[in-house]
């Protein structure tokens, strides 16, 4: 994954509400087992020195401690997230190393009992994941037949969103639903366009979410479709154009709609000309209105 996409992914899932949504969807089929308040962020880079000359670092995109109430006590787990923008045949080995180092880290801190370590891999490649998910998948059949019960298996939990994946509307509590659905249709331009135009969440899209979608899917380009020489507008702009503007400035601009249009311009979702058109203004009138808004 490009460095910029990696940085934005980490920032996106660093927020506990989205991380909790992802964990519930991936580990519990969408059932609300965890809440954002159940997570504490941990340093994703942990060094372990095994000798005077050898040390290893585990680098995980996001690492959090989960605390769940079970009867009259809390139980804990360490959950790591790897957001993968490329296919890595050694992903299971990376997960094995990460788990080993995190268990060693706990042991050396004197933690009793050890907390389970769960690694989630989110496939952001836009294609079906084609790499081993378990260590045993890396062995040939004759070795598994001979030594299978003696081989310790290691695995990670894969979230592989494909076009036929099921994401029931309203199951997710955050804009992660928008992101995952866009990933579903990343290779189907017409379905992606239709989803972006009709999903209500795009009318008030978070800036960080748009940046992530844009860097992963080039969404800022894919949604600008030419039709009869005209550029299709985002749902938020269509909504502004359809509603009456009965307060604000001389031309009856609703201040809230003006602020929203400015936000869309600032995150490069639309250009100034489209924003002005959506408010039935000339570009000059729109820029003047924005300047007045800042006073």
PDB file of C-alpha atoms in Angstrom:
ATOM      1  CA  UNK A   1       0.000   0.000   0.000  1.00  0.00           C
ATOM      2  CA  UNK A   2       1.273   3.458  -0.810  1.00  0.00           C
ATOM      3  CA  UNK A   3       2.586   5.412   2.145  1.00  0.00           C
ATOM      4  CA  UNK A   4      -0.223   7.974   1.976  1.00  0.00           C
ATOM      5  CA  UNK A   5      -2.942   5.293   1.938  1.00  0.00           C
ATOM      6  CA  UNK A   6      -1.227   3.497   4.813  1.00  0.00           C
ATOM      7  CA  UNK A   7      -1.133   6.683   6.889  1.00  0.00           C
ATOM      8  CA  UNK A   8      -4.797   7.494   6.257  1.00  0.00           C
ATOM      9  CA  UNK A   9      -5.878   3.913   7.012  1.00  0.00           C
ATOM     10  CA  UNK A  10      -4.103   4.003  10.349  1.00  0.00           C
ATOM     11  CA  UNK A  11      -5.705   7.318  11.224  1.00  0.00           C
ATOM     12  CA  UNK A  12      -9.145   6.094  10.112  1.00  0.00           C
ATOM     13  CA  UNK A  13      -9.122   2.918  12.204  1.00  0.00           C
ATOM     14  CA  UNK A  14      -7.399   4.580  15.132  1.00  0.00           C
ATOM     15  CA  UNK A  15     -10.845   5.907  16.019  1.00  0.00           C
ATOM     16  CA  UNK A  16     -12.481   3.414  18.370  1.00  0.00           C
ATOM     17  CA  UNK A  17     -15.984   3.681  16.900  1.00  0.00           C
ATOM     18  CA  UNK A  18     -14.772   2.501  13.489  1.00  0.00           C
ATOM     19  CA  UNK A  19     -12.433  -0.103  14.983  1.00  0.00           C
ATOM     20  CA  UNK A  20     -15.270  -1.499  17.097  1.00  0.00           C
ATOM     21  CA  UNK A  21     -17.534  -1.588  14.032  1.00  0.00           C
ATOM     22  CA  UNK A  22     -14.861  -3.507  12.108  1.00  0.00           C
ATOM     23  CA  UNK A  23     -14.311  -6.006  14.941  1.00  0.00           C
ATOM     24  CA  UNK A  24     -18.042  -6.654  15.365  1.00  0.00           C
ATOM     25  CA  UNK A  25     -18.520  -7.143  11.629  1.00  0.00           C
ATOM     26  CA  UNK A  26     -15.446  -9.347  11.150  1.00  0.00           C
ATOM     27  CA  UNK A  27     -15.429 -11.452  14.316  1.00  0.00           C
ATOM     28  CA  UNK A  28     -19.094 -11.509  15.352  1.00  0.00           C
ATOM     29  CA  UNK A  29     -21.042 -11.314  12.060  1.00  0.00           C
ATOM     30  CA  UNK A  30     -22.190  -7.793  12.858  1.00  0.00           C
ATOM     31  CA  UNK A  31     -23.530  -8.539  16.333  1.00  0.00           C
ATOM     32  CA  UNK A  32     -22.783  -5.634  18.671  1.00  0.00           C
ATOM     33  CA  UNK A  33     -20.457  -7.464  21.051  1.00  0.00           C
ATOM     34  CA  UNK A  34     -17.935  -4.655  21.481  1.00  0.00           C
ATOM     35  CA  UNK A  35     -18.394  -0.914  22.054  1.00  0.00           C
ATOM     36  CA  UNK A  36     -15.918   1.880  21.281  1.00  0.00           C
ATOM     37  CA  UNK A  37     -15.317   2.345  25.013  1.00  0.00           C
ATOM     38  CA  UNK A  38     -14.095  -1.280  25.256  1.00  0.00           C
ATOM     39  CA  UNK A  39     -10.890  -0.462  23.341  1.00  0.00           C
ATOM     40  CA  UNK A  40      -7.624   1.142  24.395  1.00  0.00           C
ATOM     41  CA  UNK A  41      -5.013   2.009  21.752  1.00  0.00           C
ATOM     42  CA  UNK A  42      -1.598   0.375  22.134  1.00  0.00           C
ATOM     43  CA  UNK A  43       1.739   1.183  20.533  1.00  0.00           C
ATOM     44  CA  UNK A  44       1.776  -0.843  17.278  1.00  0.00           C
ATOM     45  CA  UNK A  45       5.586  -0.992  17.310  1.00  0.00           C
ATOM     46  CA  UNK A  46       7.042  -3.265  19.989  1.00  0.00           C
ATOM     47  CA  UNK A  47      10.726  -4.183  20.246  1.00  0.00           C
ATOM     48  CA  UNK A  48      11.920  -7.446  21.766  1.00  0.00           C
ATOM     49  CA  UNK A  49      15.616  -8.128  22.323  1.00  0.00           C
ATOM     50  CA  UNK A  50      16.504 -11.849  22.242  1.00  0.00           C
ATOM     51  CA  UNK A  51      20.268 -11.435  22.486  1.00  0.00           C
ATOM     52  CA  UNK A  52      22.854  -8.671  22.585  1.00  0.00           C
ATOM     53  CA  UNK A  53      22.858  -8.575  18.788  1.00  0.00           C
ATOM     54  CA  UNK A  54      19.357  -9.618  17.726  1.00  0.00           C
ATOM     55  CA  UNK A  55      16.099  -7.737  18.058  1.00  0.00           C
ATOM     56  CA  UNK A  56      12.785  -7.784  16.251  1.00  0.00           C
ATOM     57  CA  UNK A  57      10.019  -5.264  15.851  1.00  0.00           C
ATOM     58  CA  UNK A  58       6.399  -6.062  15.218  1.00  0.00           C
ATOM     59  CA  UNK A  59       4.753  -3.376  13.120  1.00  0.00           C
ATOM     60  CA  UNK A  60       0.960  -3.552  12.993  1.00  0.00           C
ATOM     61  CA  UNK A  61      -1.138  -0.840  11.425  1.00  0.00           C
ATOM     62  CA  UNK A  62      -3.459  -0.603  14.423  1.00  0.00           C
ATOM     63  CA  UNK A  63      -3.186  -2.372  17.763  1.00  0.00           C
ATOM     64  CA  UNK A  64      -5.761  -2.153  20.539  1.00  0.00           C
ATOM     65  CA  UNK A  65      -6.582  -3.883  23.793  1.00  0.00           C
ATOM     66  CA  UNK A  66     -10.147  -5.124  24.103  1.00  0.00           C
ATOM     67  CA  UNK A  67     -11.821  -5.441  27.505  1.00  0.00           C
ATOM     68  CA  UNK A  68     -15.131  -7.302  27.717  1.00  0.00           C
ATOM     69  CA  UNK A  69     -17.301  -7.873  30.755  1.00  0.00           C
ATOM     70  CA  UNK A  70     -17.805 -11.584  31.388  1.00  0.00           C
ATOM     71  CA  UNK A  71     -19.978 -12.402  34.410  1.00  0.00           C
ATOM     72  CA  UNK A  72     -18.362 -10.493  37.270  1.00  0.00           C
ATOM     73  CA  UNK A  73     -14.946  -9.865  35.742  1.00  0.00           C
ATOM     74  CA  UNK A  74     -13.258  -8.428  32.663  1.00  0.00           C
ATOM     75  CA  UNK A  75     -11.531 -10.547  30.035  1.00  0.00           C
ATOM     76  CA  UNK A  76      -8.979  -9.105  27.641  1.00  0.00           C
ATOM     77  CA  UNK A  77      -7.577  -9.598  24.159  1.00  0.00           C
ATOM     78  CA  UNK A  78      -5.070  -7.807  21.951  1.00  0.00           C
ATOM     79  CA  UNK A  79      -6.460  -7.135  18.467  1.00  0.00           C
ATOM     80  CA  UNK A  80      -4.215  -6.037  15.623  1.00  0.00           C
ATOM     81  CA  UNK A  81      -5.353  -4.776  12.233  1.00  0.00           C
ATOM     82  CA  UNK A  82      -3.346  -4.966   9.012  1.00  0.00           C
ATOM     83  CA  UNK A  83      -4.874  -2.976   6.149  1.00  0.00           C
ATOM     84  CA  UNK A  84      -3.426  -4.691   3.081  1.00  0.00           C
ATOM     85  CA  UNK A  85      -3.316  -2.844  -0.227  1.00  0.00           C
ATOM     86  CA  UNK A  86      -1.227  -5.531  -1.930  1.00  0.00           C
ATOM     87  CA  UNK A  87      -1.129  -9.338  -1.989  1.00  0.00           C
ATOM     88  CA  UNK A  88       1.455 -10.756   0.405  1.00  0.00           C
ATOM     89  CA  UNK A  89       2.092 -14.507   0.234  1.00  0.00           C
ATOM     90  CA  UNK A  90       3.949 -14.266   3.537  1.00  0.00           C
ATOM     91  CA  UNK A  91       1.057 -12.601   5.384  1.00  0.00           C
ATOM     92  CA  UNK A  92       0.478 -15.627   7.603  1.00  0.00           C
ATOM     93  CA  UNK A  93       4.167 -15.641   8.536  1.00  0.00           C
ATOM     94  CA  UNK A  94       3.950 -11.954   9.409  1.00  0.00           C
ATOM     95  CA  UNK A  95       0.913 -12.696  11.551  1.00  0.00           C
ATOM     96  CA  UNK A  96       2.783 -15.559  13.242  1.00  0.00           C
ATOM     97  CA  UNK A  97       5.732 -13.279  14.030  1.00  0.00           C
ATOM     98  CA  UNK A  98       3.437 -10.555  15.342  1.00  0.00           C
ATOM     99  CA  UNK A  99       1.575 -12.978  17.592  1.00  0.00           C
ATOM    100  CA  UNK A 100       4.808 -14.503  18.899  1.00  0.00           C
ATOM    101  CA  UNK A 101       6.311 -11.130  19.734  1.00  0.00           C
ATOM    102  CA  UNK A 102       3.134  -9.864  21.375  1.00  0.00           C
ATOM    103  CA  UNK A 103       2.875 -12.982  23.544  1.00  0.00           C
ATOM    104  CA  UNK A 104       6.566 -12.626  24.441  1.00  0.00           C
ATOM    105  CA  UNK A 105       5.959  -8.970  25.272  1.00  0.00           C
ATOM    106  CA  UNK A 106       3.130  -9.926  27.625  1.00  0.00           C
ATOM    107  CA  UNK A 107       5.171 -12.700  29.246  1.00  0.00           C
ATOM    108  CA  UNK A 108       8.152 -10.449  29.922  1.00  0.00           C
ATOM    109  CA  UNK A 109       5.840  -7.891  31.498  1.00  0.00           C
ATOM    110  CA  UNK A 110       4.655 -10.612  33.855  1.00  0.00           C
ATOM    111  CA  UNK A 111       1.074 -10.604  32.664  1.00  0.00           C
ATOM    112  CA  UNK A 112      -0.982 -13.551  33.934  1.00  0.00           C
ATOM    113  CA  UNK A 113      -2.905 -14.973  32.254  1.00  0.00           C
ATOM    114  CA  UNK A 114      -1.766 -14.110  28.735  1.00  0.00           C
ATOM    115  CA  UNK A 115      -4.222 -12.181  26.592  1.00  0.00           C
ATOM    116  CA  UNK A 116      -5.212 -13.785  23.285  1.00  0.00           C
ATOM    117  CA  UNK A 117      -3.761 -12.057  20.229  1.00  0.00           C
ATOM    118  CA  UNK A 118      -6.057 -11.772  17.198  1.00  0.00           C
ATOM    119  CA  UNK A 119      -4.829 -10.399  13.880  1.00  0.00           C
ATOM    120  CA  UNK A 120      -7.376  -9.090  11.364  1.00  0.00           C
ATOM    121  CA  UNK A 121      -6.319  -8.532   7.763  1.00  0.00           C
ATOM    122  CA  UNK A 122      -8.499  -6.165   5.732  1.00  0.00           C
ATOM    123  CA  UNK A 123      -8.117  -6.780   2.000  1.00  0.00           C
ATOM    124  CA  UNK A 124      -7.940  -3.421   0.223  1.00  0.00           C
ATOM    125  CA  UNK A 125      -6.487  -4.699  -3.044  1.00  0.00           C
ATOM    126  CA  UNK A 126      -9.787  -4.538  -4.915  1.00  0.00           C
ATOM    127  CA  UNK A 127      -9.377  -8.208  -5.891  1.00  0.00           C
ATOM    128  CA  UNK A 128     -10.117 -11.516  -4.204  1.00  0.00           C
ATOM    129  CA  UNK A 129      -7.504 -12.389  -1.577  1.00  0.00           C
ATOM    130  CA  UNK A 130      -5.312 -15.198  -2.920  1.00  0.00           C
ATOM    131  CA  UNK A 131      -2.802 -15.762  -0.145  1.00  0.00           C
ATOM    132  CA  UNK A 132      -2.657 -18.422   2.592  1.00  0.00           C
ATOM    133  CA  UNK A 133      -4.713 -17.588   5.681  1.00  0.00           C
ATOM    134  CA  UNK A 134      -3.362 -20.492   7.757  1.00  0.00           C
ATOM    135  CA  UNK A 135       0.172 -21.834   8.123  1.00  0.00           C
ATOM    136  CA  UNK A 136      -0.939 -25.338   7.112  1.00  0.00           C
ATOM    137  CA  UNK A 137      -1.963 -24.026   3.696  1.00  0.00           C
ATOM    138  CA  UNK A 138       1.734 -23.491   3.003  1.00  0.00           C
ATOM    139  CA  UNK A 139       2.547 -27.216   3.344  1.00  0.00           C
ATOM    140  CA  UNK A 140       2.106 -29.830   0.623  1.00  0.00           C
ATOM    141  CA  UNK A 141      -0.513 -32.528   1.172  1.00  0.00           C
ATOM    142  CA  UNK A 142       2.007 -35.339   1.747  1.00  0.00           C
ATOM    143  CA  UNK A 143       3.522 -33.410   4.671  1.00  0.00           C
ATOM    144  CA  UNK A 144       0.100 -32.750   6.166  1.00  0.00           C
ATOM    145  CA  UNK A 145      -0.824 -36.421   5.769  1.00  0.00           C
ATOM    146  CA  UNK A 146       2.358 -37.488   7.559  1.00  0.00           C
ATOM    147  CA  UNK A 147       2.817 -34.748  10.155  1.00  0.00           C
ATOM    148  CA  UNK A 148      -0.482 -32.837  10.135  1.00  0.00           C
ATOM    149  CA  UNK A 149      -1.506 -33.426  13.797  1.00  0.00           C
ATOM    150  CA  UNK A 150       1.997 -32.462  14.936  1.00  0.00           C
ATOM    151  CA  UNK A 151       2.102 -29.161  13.031  1.00  0.00           C
ATOM    152  CA  UNK A 152       1.011 -26.159  15.078  1.00  0.00           C
ATOM    153  CA  UNK A 153      -1.274 -24.056  12.935  1.00  0.00           C
ATOM    154  CA  UNK A 154      -1.294 -20.259  12.905  1.00  0.00           C
ATOM    155  CA  UNK A 155      -3.855 -18.055  11.192  1.00  0.00           C
ATOM    156  CA  UNK A 156      -5.269 -14.579  10.873  1.00  0.00           C
ATOM    157  CA  UNK A 157      -8.854 -13.440  10.381  1.00  0.00           C
ATOM    158  CA  UNK A 158      -9.443 -12.230   6.844  1.00  0.00           C
ATOM    159  CA  UNK A 159     -12.004  -9.582   5.909  1.00  0.00           C
ATOM    160  CA  UNK A 160     -12.272 -10.038   2.155  1.00  0.00           C
ATOM    161  CA  UNK A 161     -14.979  -7.786   0.720  1.00  0.00           C
ATOM    162  CA  UNK A 162     -16.165  -8.900  -2.713  1.00  0.00           C
ATOM    163  CA  UNK A 163     -19.056  -7.815  -4.931  1.00  0.00           C
ATOM    164  CA  UNK A 164     -21.217 -10.686  -3.684  1.00  0.00           C
ATOM    165  CA  UNK A 165     -20.465  -9.925  -0.027  1.00  0.00           C
ATOM    166  CA  UNK A 166     -23.475  -9.233   2.163  1.00  0.00           C
ATOM    167  CA  UNK A 167     -23.466  -5.978   4.143  1.00  0.00           C
ATOM    168  CA  UNK A 168     -27.028  -5.505   5.446  1.00  0.00           C
ATOM    169  CA  UNK A 169     -28.010  -1.849   5.529  1.00  0.00           C
ATOM    170  CA  UNK A 170     -27.787  -0.419   9.041  1.00  0.00           C
ATOM    171  CA  UNK A 171     -25.718  -3.312  10.407  1.00  0.00           C
ATOM    172  CA  UNK A 172     -22.677  -1.086  10.813  1.00  0.00           C
ATOM    173  CA  UNK A 173     -22.891   1.956  13.066  1.00  0.00           C
ATOM    174  CA  UNK A 174     -20.313   4.177  11.341  1.00  0.00           C
ATOM    175  CA  UNK A 175     -19.338   5.266   7.828  1.00  0.00           C
ATOM    176  CA  UNK A 176     -17.372   2.013   7.599  1.00  0.00           C
ATOM    177  CA  UNK A 177     -20.505   0.772   5.823  1.00  0.00           C
ATOM    178  CA  UNK A 178     -19.872   3.278   3.011  1.00  0.00           C
ATOM    179  CA  UNK A 179     -16.214   2.301   2.741  1.00  0.00           C
ATOM    180  CA  UNK A 180     -16.870  -1.446   2.611  1.00  0.00           C
ATOM    181  CA  UNK A 181     -19.633  -1.059   0.031  1.00  0.00           C
ATOM    182  CA  UNK A 182     -17.377   1.059  -2.158  1.00  0.00           C
ATOM    183  CA  UNK A 183     -14.788  -1.714  -1.899  1.00  0.00           C
ATOM    184  CA  UNK A 184     -17.492  -4.172  -2.987  1.00  0.00           C
ATOM    185  CA  UNK A 185     -18.057  -2.256  -6.200  1.00  0.00           C
ATOM    186  CA  UNK A 186     -14.493  -1.089  -6.806  1.00  0.00           C
ATOM    187  CA  UNK A 187     -14.287  -3.122 -10.033  1.00  0.00           C
ATOM    188  CA  UNK A 188     -17.812  -2.335 -11.216  1.00  0.00           C
ATOM    189  CA  UNK A 189     -17.977   1.296 -12.264  1.00  0.00           C
ATOM    190  CA  UNK A 190     -21.739   1.436 -12.901  1.00  0.00           C
ATOM    191  CA  UNK A 191     -22.629  -0.123  -9.529  1.00  0.00           C
ATOM    192  CA  UNK A 192     -20.132   2.114  -7.754  1.00  0.00           C
ATOM    193  CA  UNK A 193     -21.638   5.176  -9.408  1.00  0.00           C
ATOM    194  CA  UNK A 194     -25.169   4.077  -8.513  1.00  0.00           C
ATOM    195  CA  UNK A 195     -24.223   3.388  -4.903  1.00  0.00           C
ATOM    196  CA  UNK A 196     -22.441   6.713  -4.453  1.00  0.00           C
ATOM    197  CA  UNK A 197     -25.383   8.607  -5.947  1.00  0.00           C
ATOM    198  CA  UNK A 198     -28.019   6.949  -3.777  1.00  0.00           C
ATOM    199  CA  UNK A 199     -26.420   6.198  -0.416  1.00  0.00           C
ATOM    200  CA  UNK A 200     -27.541   8.901   2.015  1.00  0.00           C
ATOM    201  CA  UNK A 201     -24.258   8.854   3.910  1.00  0.00           C
ATOM    202  CA  UNK A 202     -22.476  10.614   1.064  1.00  0.00           C
ATOM    203  CA  UNK A 203     -24.508  13.756   1.739  1.00  0.00           C
ATOM    204  CA  UNK A 204     -22.426  14.402   4.868  1.00  0.00           C
ATOM    205  CA  UNK A 205     -19.248  12.465   4.214  1.00  0.00           C
ATOM    206  CA  UNK A 206     -16.495  12.826   6.789  1.00  0.00           C
ATOM    207  CA  UNK A 207     -13.353  14.444   5.377  1.00  0.00           C
ATOM    208  CA  UNK A 208     -11.070  11.604   6.516  1.00  0.00           C
ATOM    209  CA  UNK A 209     -13.436   9.001   5.041  1.00  0.00           C
ATOM    210  CA  UNK A 210     -13.436  10.737   1.686  1.00  0.00           C
ATOM    211  CA  UNK A 211      -9.640  10.964   1.689  1.00  0.00           C
ATOM    212  CA  UNK A 212      -9.394   7.235   2.396  1.00  0.00           C
ATOM    213  CA  UNK A 213     -11.895   6.331  -0.319  1.00  0.00           C
ATOM    214  CA  UNK A 214     -10.175   8.647  -2.758  1.00  0.00           C
ATOM    215  CA  UNK A 215      -6.696   7.252  -2.158  1.00  0.00           C
ATOM    216  CA  UNK A 216      -7.910   3.638  -2.302  1.00  0.00           C
ATOM    217  CA  UNK A 217     -10.413   3.871  -5.144  1.00  0.00           C
ATOM    218  CA  UNK A 218      -9.725   7.152  -6.956  1.00  0.00           C
ATOM    219  CA  UNK A 219     -13.308   7.880  -5.966  1.00  0.00           C
ATOM    220  CA  UNK A 220     -12.931  11.569  -6.635  1.00  0.00           C
ATOM    221  CA  UNK A 221     -12.456  10.691 -10.309  1.00  0.00           C
ATOM    222  CA  UNK A 222     -14.822   7.756 -10.628  1.00  0.00           C
ATOM    223  CA  UNK A 223     -17.889   9.666  -9.519  1.00  0.00           C
ATOM    224  CA  UNK A 224     -17.481  12.470 -12.069  1.00  0.00           C
ATOM    225  CA  UNK A 225     -19.221  10.963 -15.062  1.00  0.00           C
ATOM    226  CA  UNK A 226     -19.851  12.853 -18.274  1.00  0.00           C
ATOM    227  CA  UNK A 227     -23.405  12.603 -19.588  1.00  0.00           C
ATOM    228  CA  UNK A 228     -24.545  14.772 -22.448  1.00  0.00           C
ATOM    229  CA  UNK A 229     -21.633  17.094 -21.807  1.00  0.00           C
ATOM    230  CA  UNK A 230     -22.681  17.605 -18.183  1.00  0.00           C
ATOM    231  CA  UNK A 231     -20.964  16.394 -15.054  1.00  0.00           C
ATOM    232  CA  UNK A 232     -23.162  14.438 -12.664  1.00  0.00           C
ATOM    233  CA  UNK A 233     -23.396  16.035  -9.231  1.00  0.00           C
ATOM    234  CA  UNK A 234     -22.935  14.259  -5.903  1.00  0.00           C
ATOM    235  CA  UNK A 235     -26.121  13.536  -3.914  1.00  0.00           C
ATOM    236  CA  UNK A 236     -25.305  16.324  -1.476  1.00  0.00           C
ATOM    237  CA  UNK A 237     -25.186  18.832  -4.316  1.00  0.00           C
ATOM    238  CA  UNK A 238     -28.387  17.493  -5.858  1.00  0.00           C
ATOM    239  CA  UNK A 239     -30.087  17.843  -2.509  1.00  0.00           C
ATOM    240  CA  UNK A 240     -28.937  21.447  -2.186  1.00  0.00           C
ATOM    241  CA  UNK A 241     -30.190  22.235  -5.669  1.00  0.00           C
ATOM    242  CA  UNK A 242     -33.612  20.670  -5.104  1.00  0.00           C
ATOM    243  CA  UNK A 243     -34.320  22.353  -1.774  1.00  0.00           C
ATOM    244  CA  UNK A 244     -35.531  25.942  -1.517  1.00  0.00           C
ATOM    245  CA  UNK A 245     -33.156  28.529  -0.141  1.00  0.00           C
ATOM    246  CA  UNK A 246     -35.225  30.952   1.884  1.00  0.00           C
ATOM    247  CA  UNK A 247     -32.800  32.535   4.318  1.00  0.00           C
ATOM    248  CA  UNK A 248     -29.297  33.964   4.432  1.00  0.00           C
ATOM    249  CA  UNK A 249     -28.191  36.310   1.688  1.00  0.00           C
ATOM    250  CA  UNK A 250     -29.869  38.361  -1.038  1.00  0.00           C
ATOM    251  CA  UNK A 251     -30.513  35.374  -3.289  1.00  0.00           C
ATOM    252  CA  UNK A 252     -32.122  33.365  -0.515  1.00  0.00           C
ATOM    253  CA  UNK A 253     -29.171  31.087   0.280  1.00  0.00           C
ATOM    254  CA  UNK A 254     -29.543  28.849   3.290  1.00  0.00           C
ATOM    255  CA  UNK A 255     -26.376  29.327   5.367  1.00  0.00           C
ATOM    256  CA  UNK A 256     -26.225  25.643   6.245  1.00  0.00           C
ATOM    257  CA  UNK A 257     -26.310  24.695   2.565  1.00  0.00           C
ATOM    258  CA  UNK A 258     -23.636  27.232   1.744  1.00  0.00           C
ATOM    259  CA  UNK A 259     -21.391  25.810   4.476  1.00  0.00           C
ATOM    260  CA  UNK A 260     -21.990  22.312   3.179  1.00  0.00           C
ATOM    261  CA  UNK A 261     -21.150  23.287  -0.396  1.00  0.00           C
ATOM    262  CA  UNK A 262     -17.951  24.986   0.792  1.00  0.00           C
ATOM    263  CA  UNK A 263     -16.986  21.807   2.655  1.00  0.00           C
ATOM    264  CA  UNK A 264     -17.500  19.740  -0.508  1.00  0.00           C
ATOM    265  CA  UNK A 265     -15.292  22.157  -2.441  1.00  0.00           C
ATOM    266  CA  UNK A 266     -12.583  22.055   0.243  1.00  0.00           C
ATOM    267  CA  UNK A 267     -12.337  18.252   0.127  1.00  0.00           C
ATOM    268  CA  UNK A 268     -12.261  18.353  -3.693  1.00  0.00           C
ATOM    269  CA  UNK A 269     -15.593  16.579  -4.022  1.00  0.00           C
ATOM    270  CA  UNK A 270     -16.938  19.279  -6.351  1.00  0.00           C
ATOM    271  CA  UNK A 271     -15.445  22.385  -7.900  1.00  0.00           C
ATOM    272  CA  UNK A 272     -16.459  26.000  -7.371  1.00  0.00           C
ATOM    273  CA  UNK A 273     -18.487  26.086 -10.590  1.00  0.00           C
ATOM    274  CA  UNK A 274     -20.593  23.105  -9.493  1.00  0.00           C
ATOM    275  CA  UNK A 275     -21.084  24.570  -6.020  1.00  0.00           C
ATOM    276  CA  UNK A 276     -22.282  27.866  -7.494  1.00  0.00           C
ATOM    277  CA  UNK A 277     -24.612  26.074  -9.901  1.00  0.00           C
ATOM    278  CA  UNK A 278     -26.118  23.984  -7.082  1.00  0.00           C
ATOM    279  CA  UNK A 279     -27.074  27.208  -5.284  1.00  0.00           C
ATOM    280  CA  UNK A 280     -28.324  28.951  -8.457  1.00  0.00           C
ATOM    281  CA  UNK A 281     -25.503  31.499  -8.199  1.00  0.00           C
ATOM    282  CA  UNK A 282     -22.822  32.752 -10.496  1.00  0.00           C
ATOM    283  CA  UNK A 283     -19.270  31.864  -9.483  1.00  0.00           C
ATOM    284  CA  UNK A 284     -18.688  35.486  -8.468  1.00  0.00           C
ATOM    285  CA  UNK A 285     -21.829  35.507  -6.294  1.00  0.00           C
ATOM    286  CA  UNK A 286     -20.849  32.204  -4.714  1.00  0.00           C
ATOM    287  CA  UNK A 287     -17.329  33.379  -3.813  1.00  0.00           C
ATOM    288  CA  UNK A 288     -18.757  36.584  -2.344  1.00  0.00           C
ATOM    289  CA  UNK A 289     -21.223  34.584  -0.253  1.00  0.00           C
ATOM    290  CA  UNK A 290     -18.417  32.360   1.051  1.00  0.00           C
ATOM    291  CA  UNK A 291     -16.353  35.413   1.979  1.00  0.00           C
ATOM    292  CA  UNK A 292     -19.354  36.889   3.833  1.00  0.00           C
ATOM    293  CA  UNK A 293     -19.779  33.590   5.649  1.00  0.00           C
ATOM    294  CA  UNK A 294     -16.263  33.828   7.066  1.00  0.00           C
ATOM    295  CA  UNK A 295     -16.777  37.318   8.477  1.00  0.00           C
TER     296      UNK A 295
END
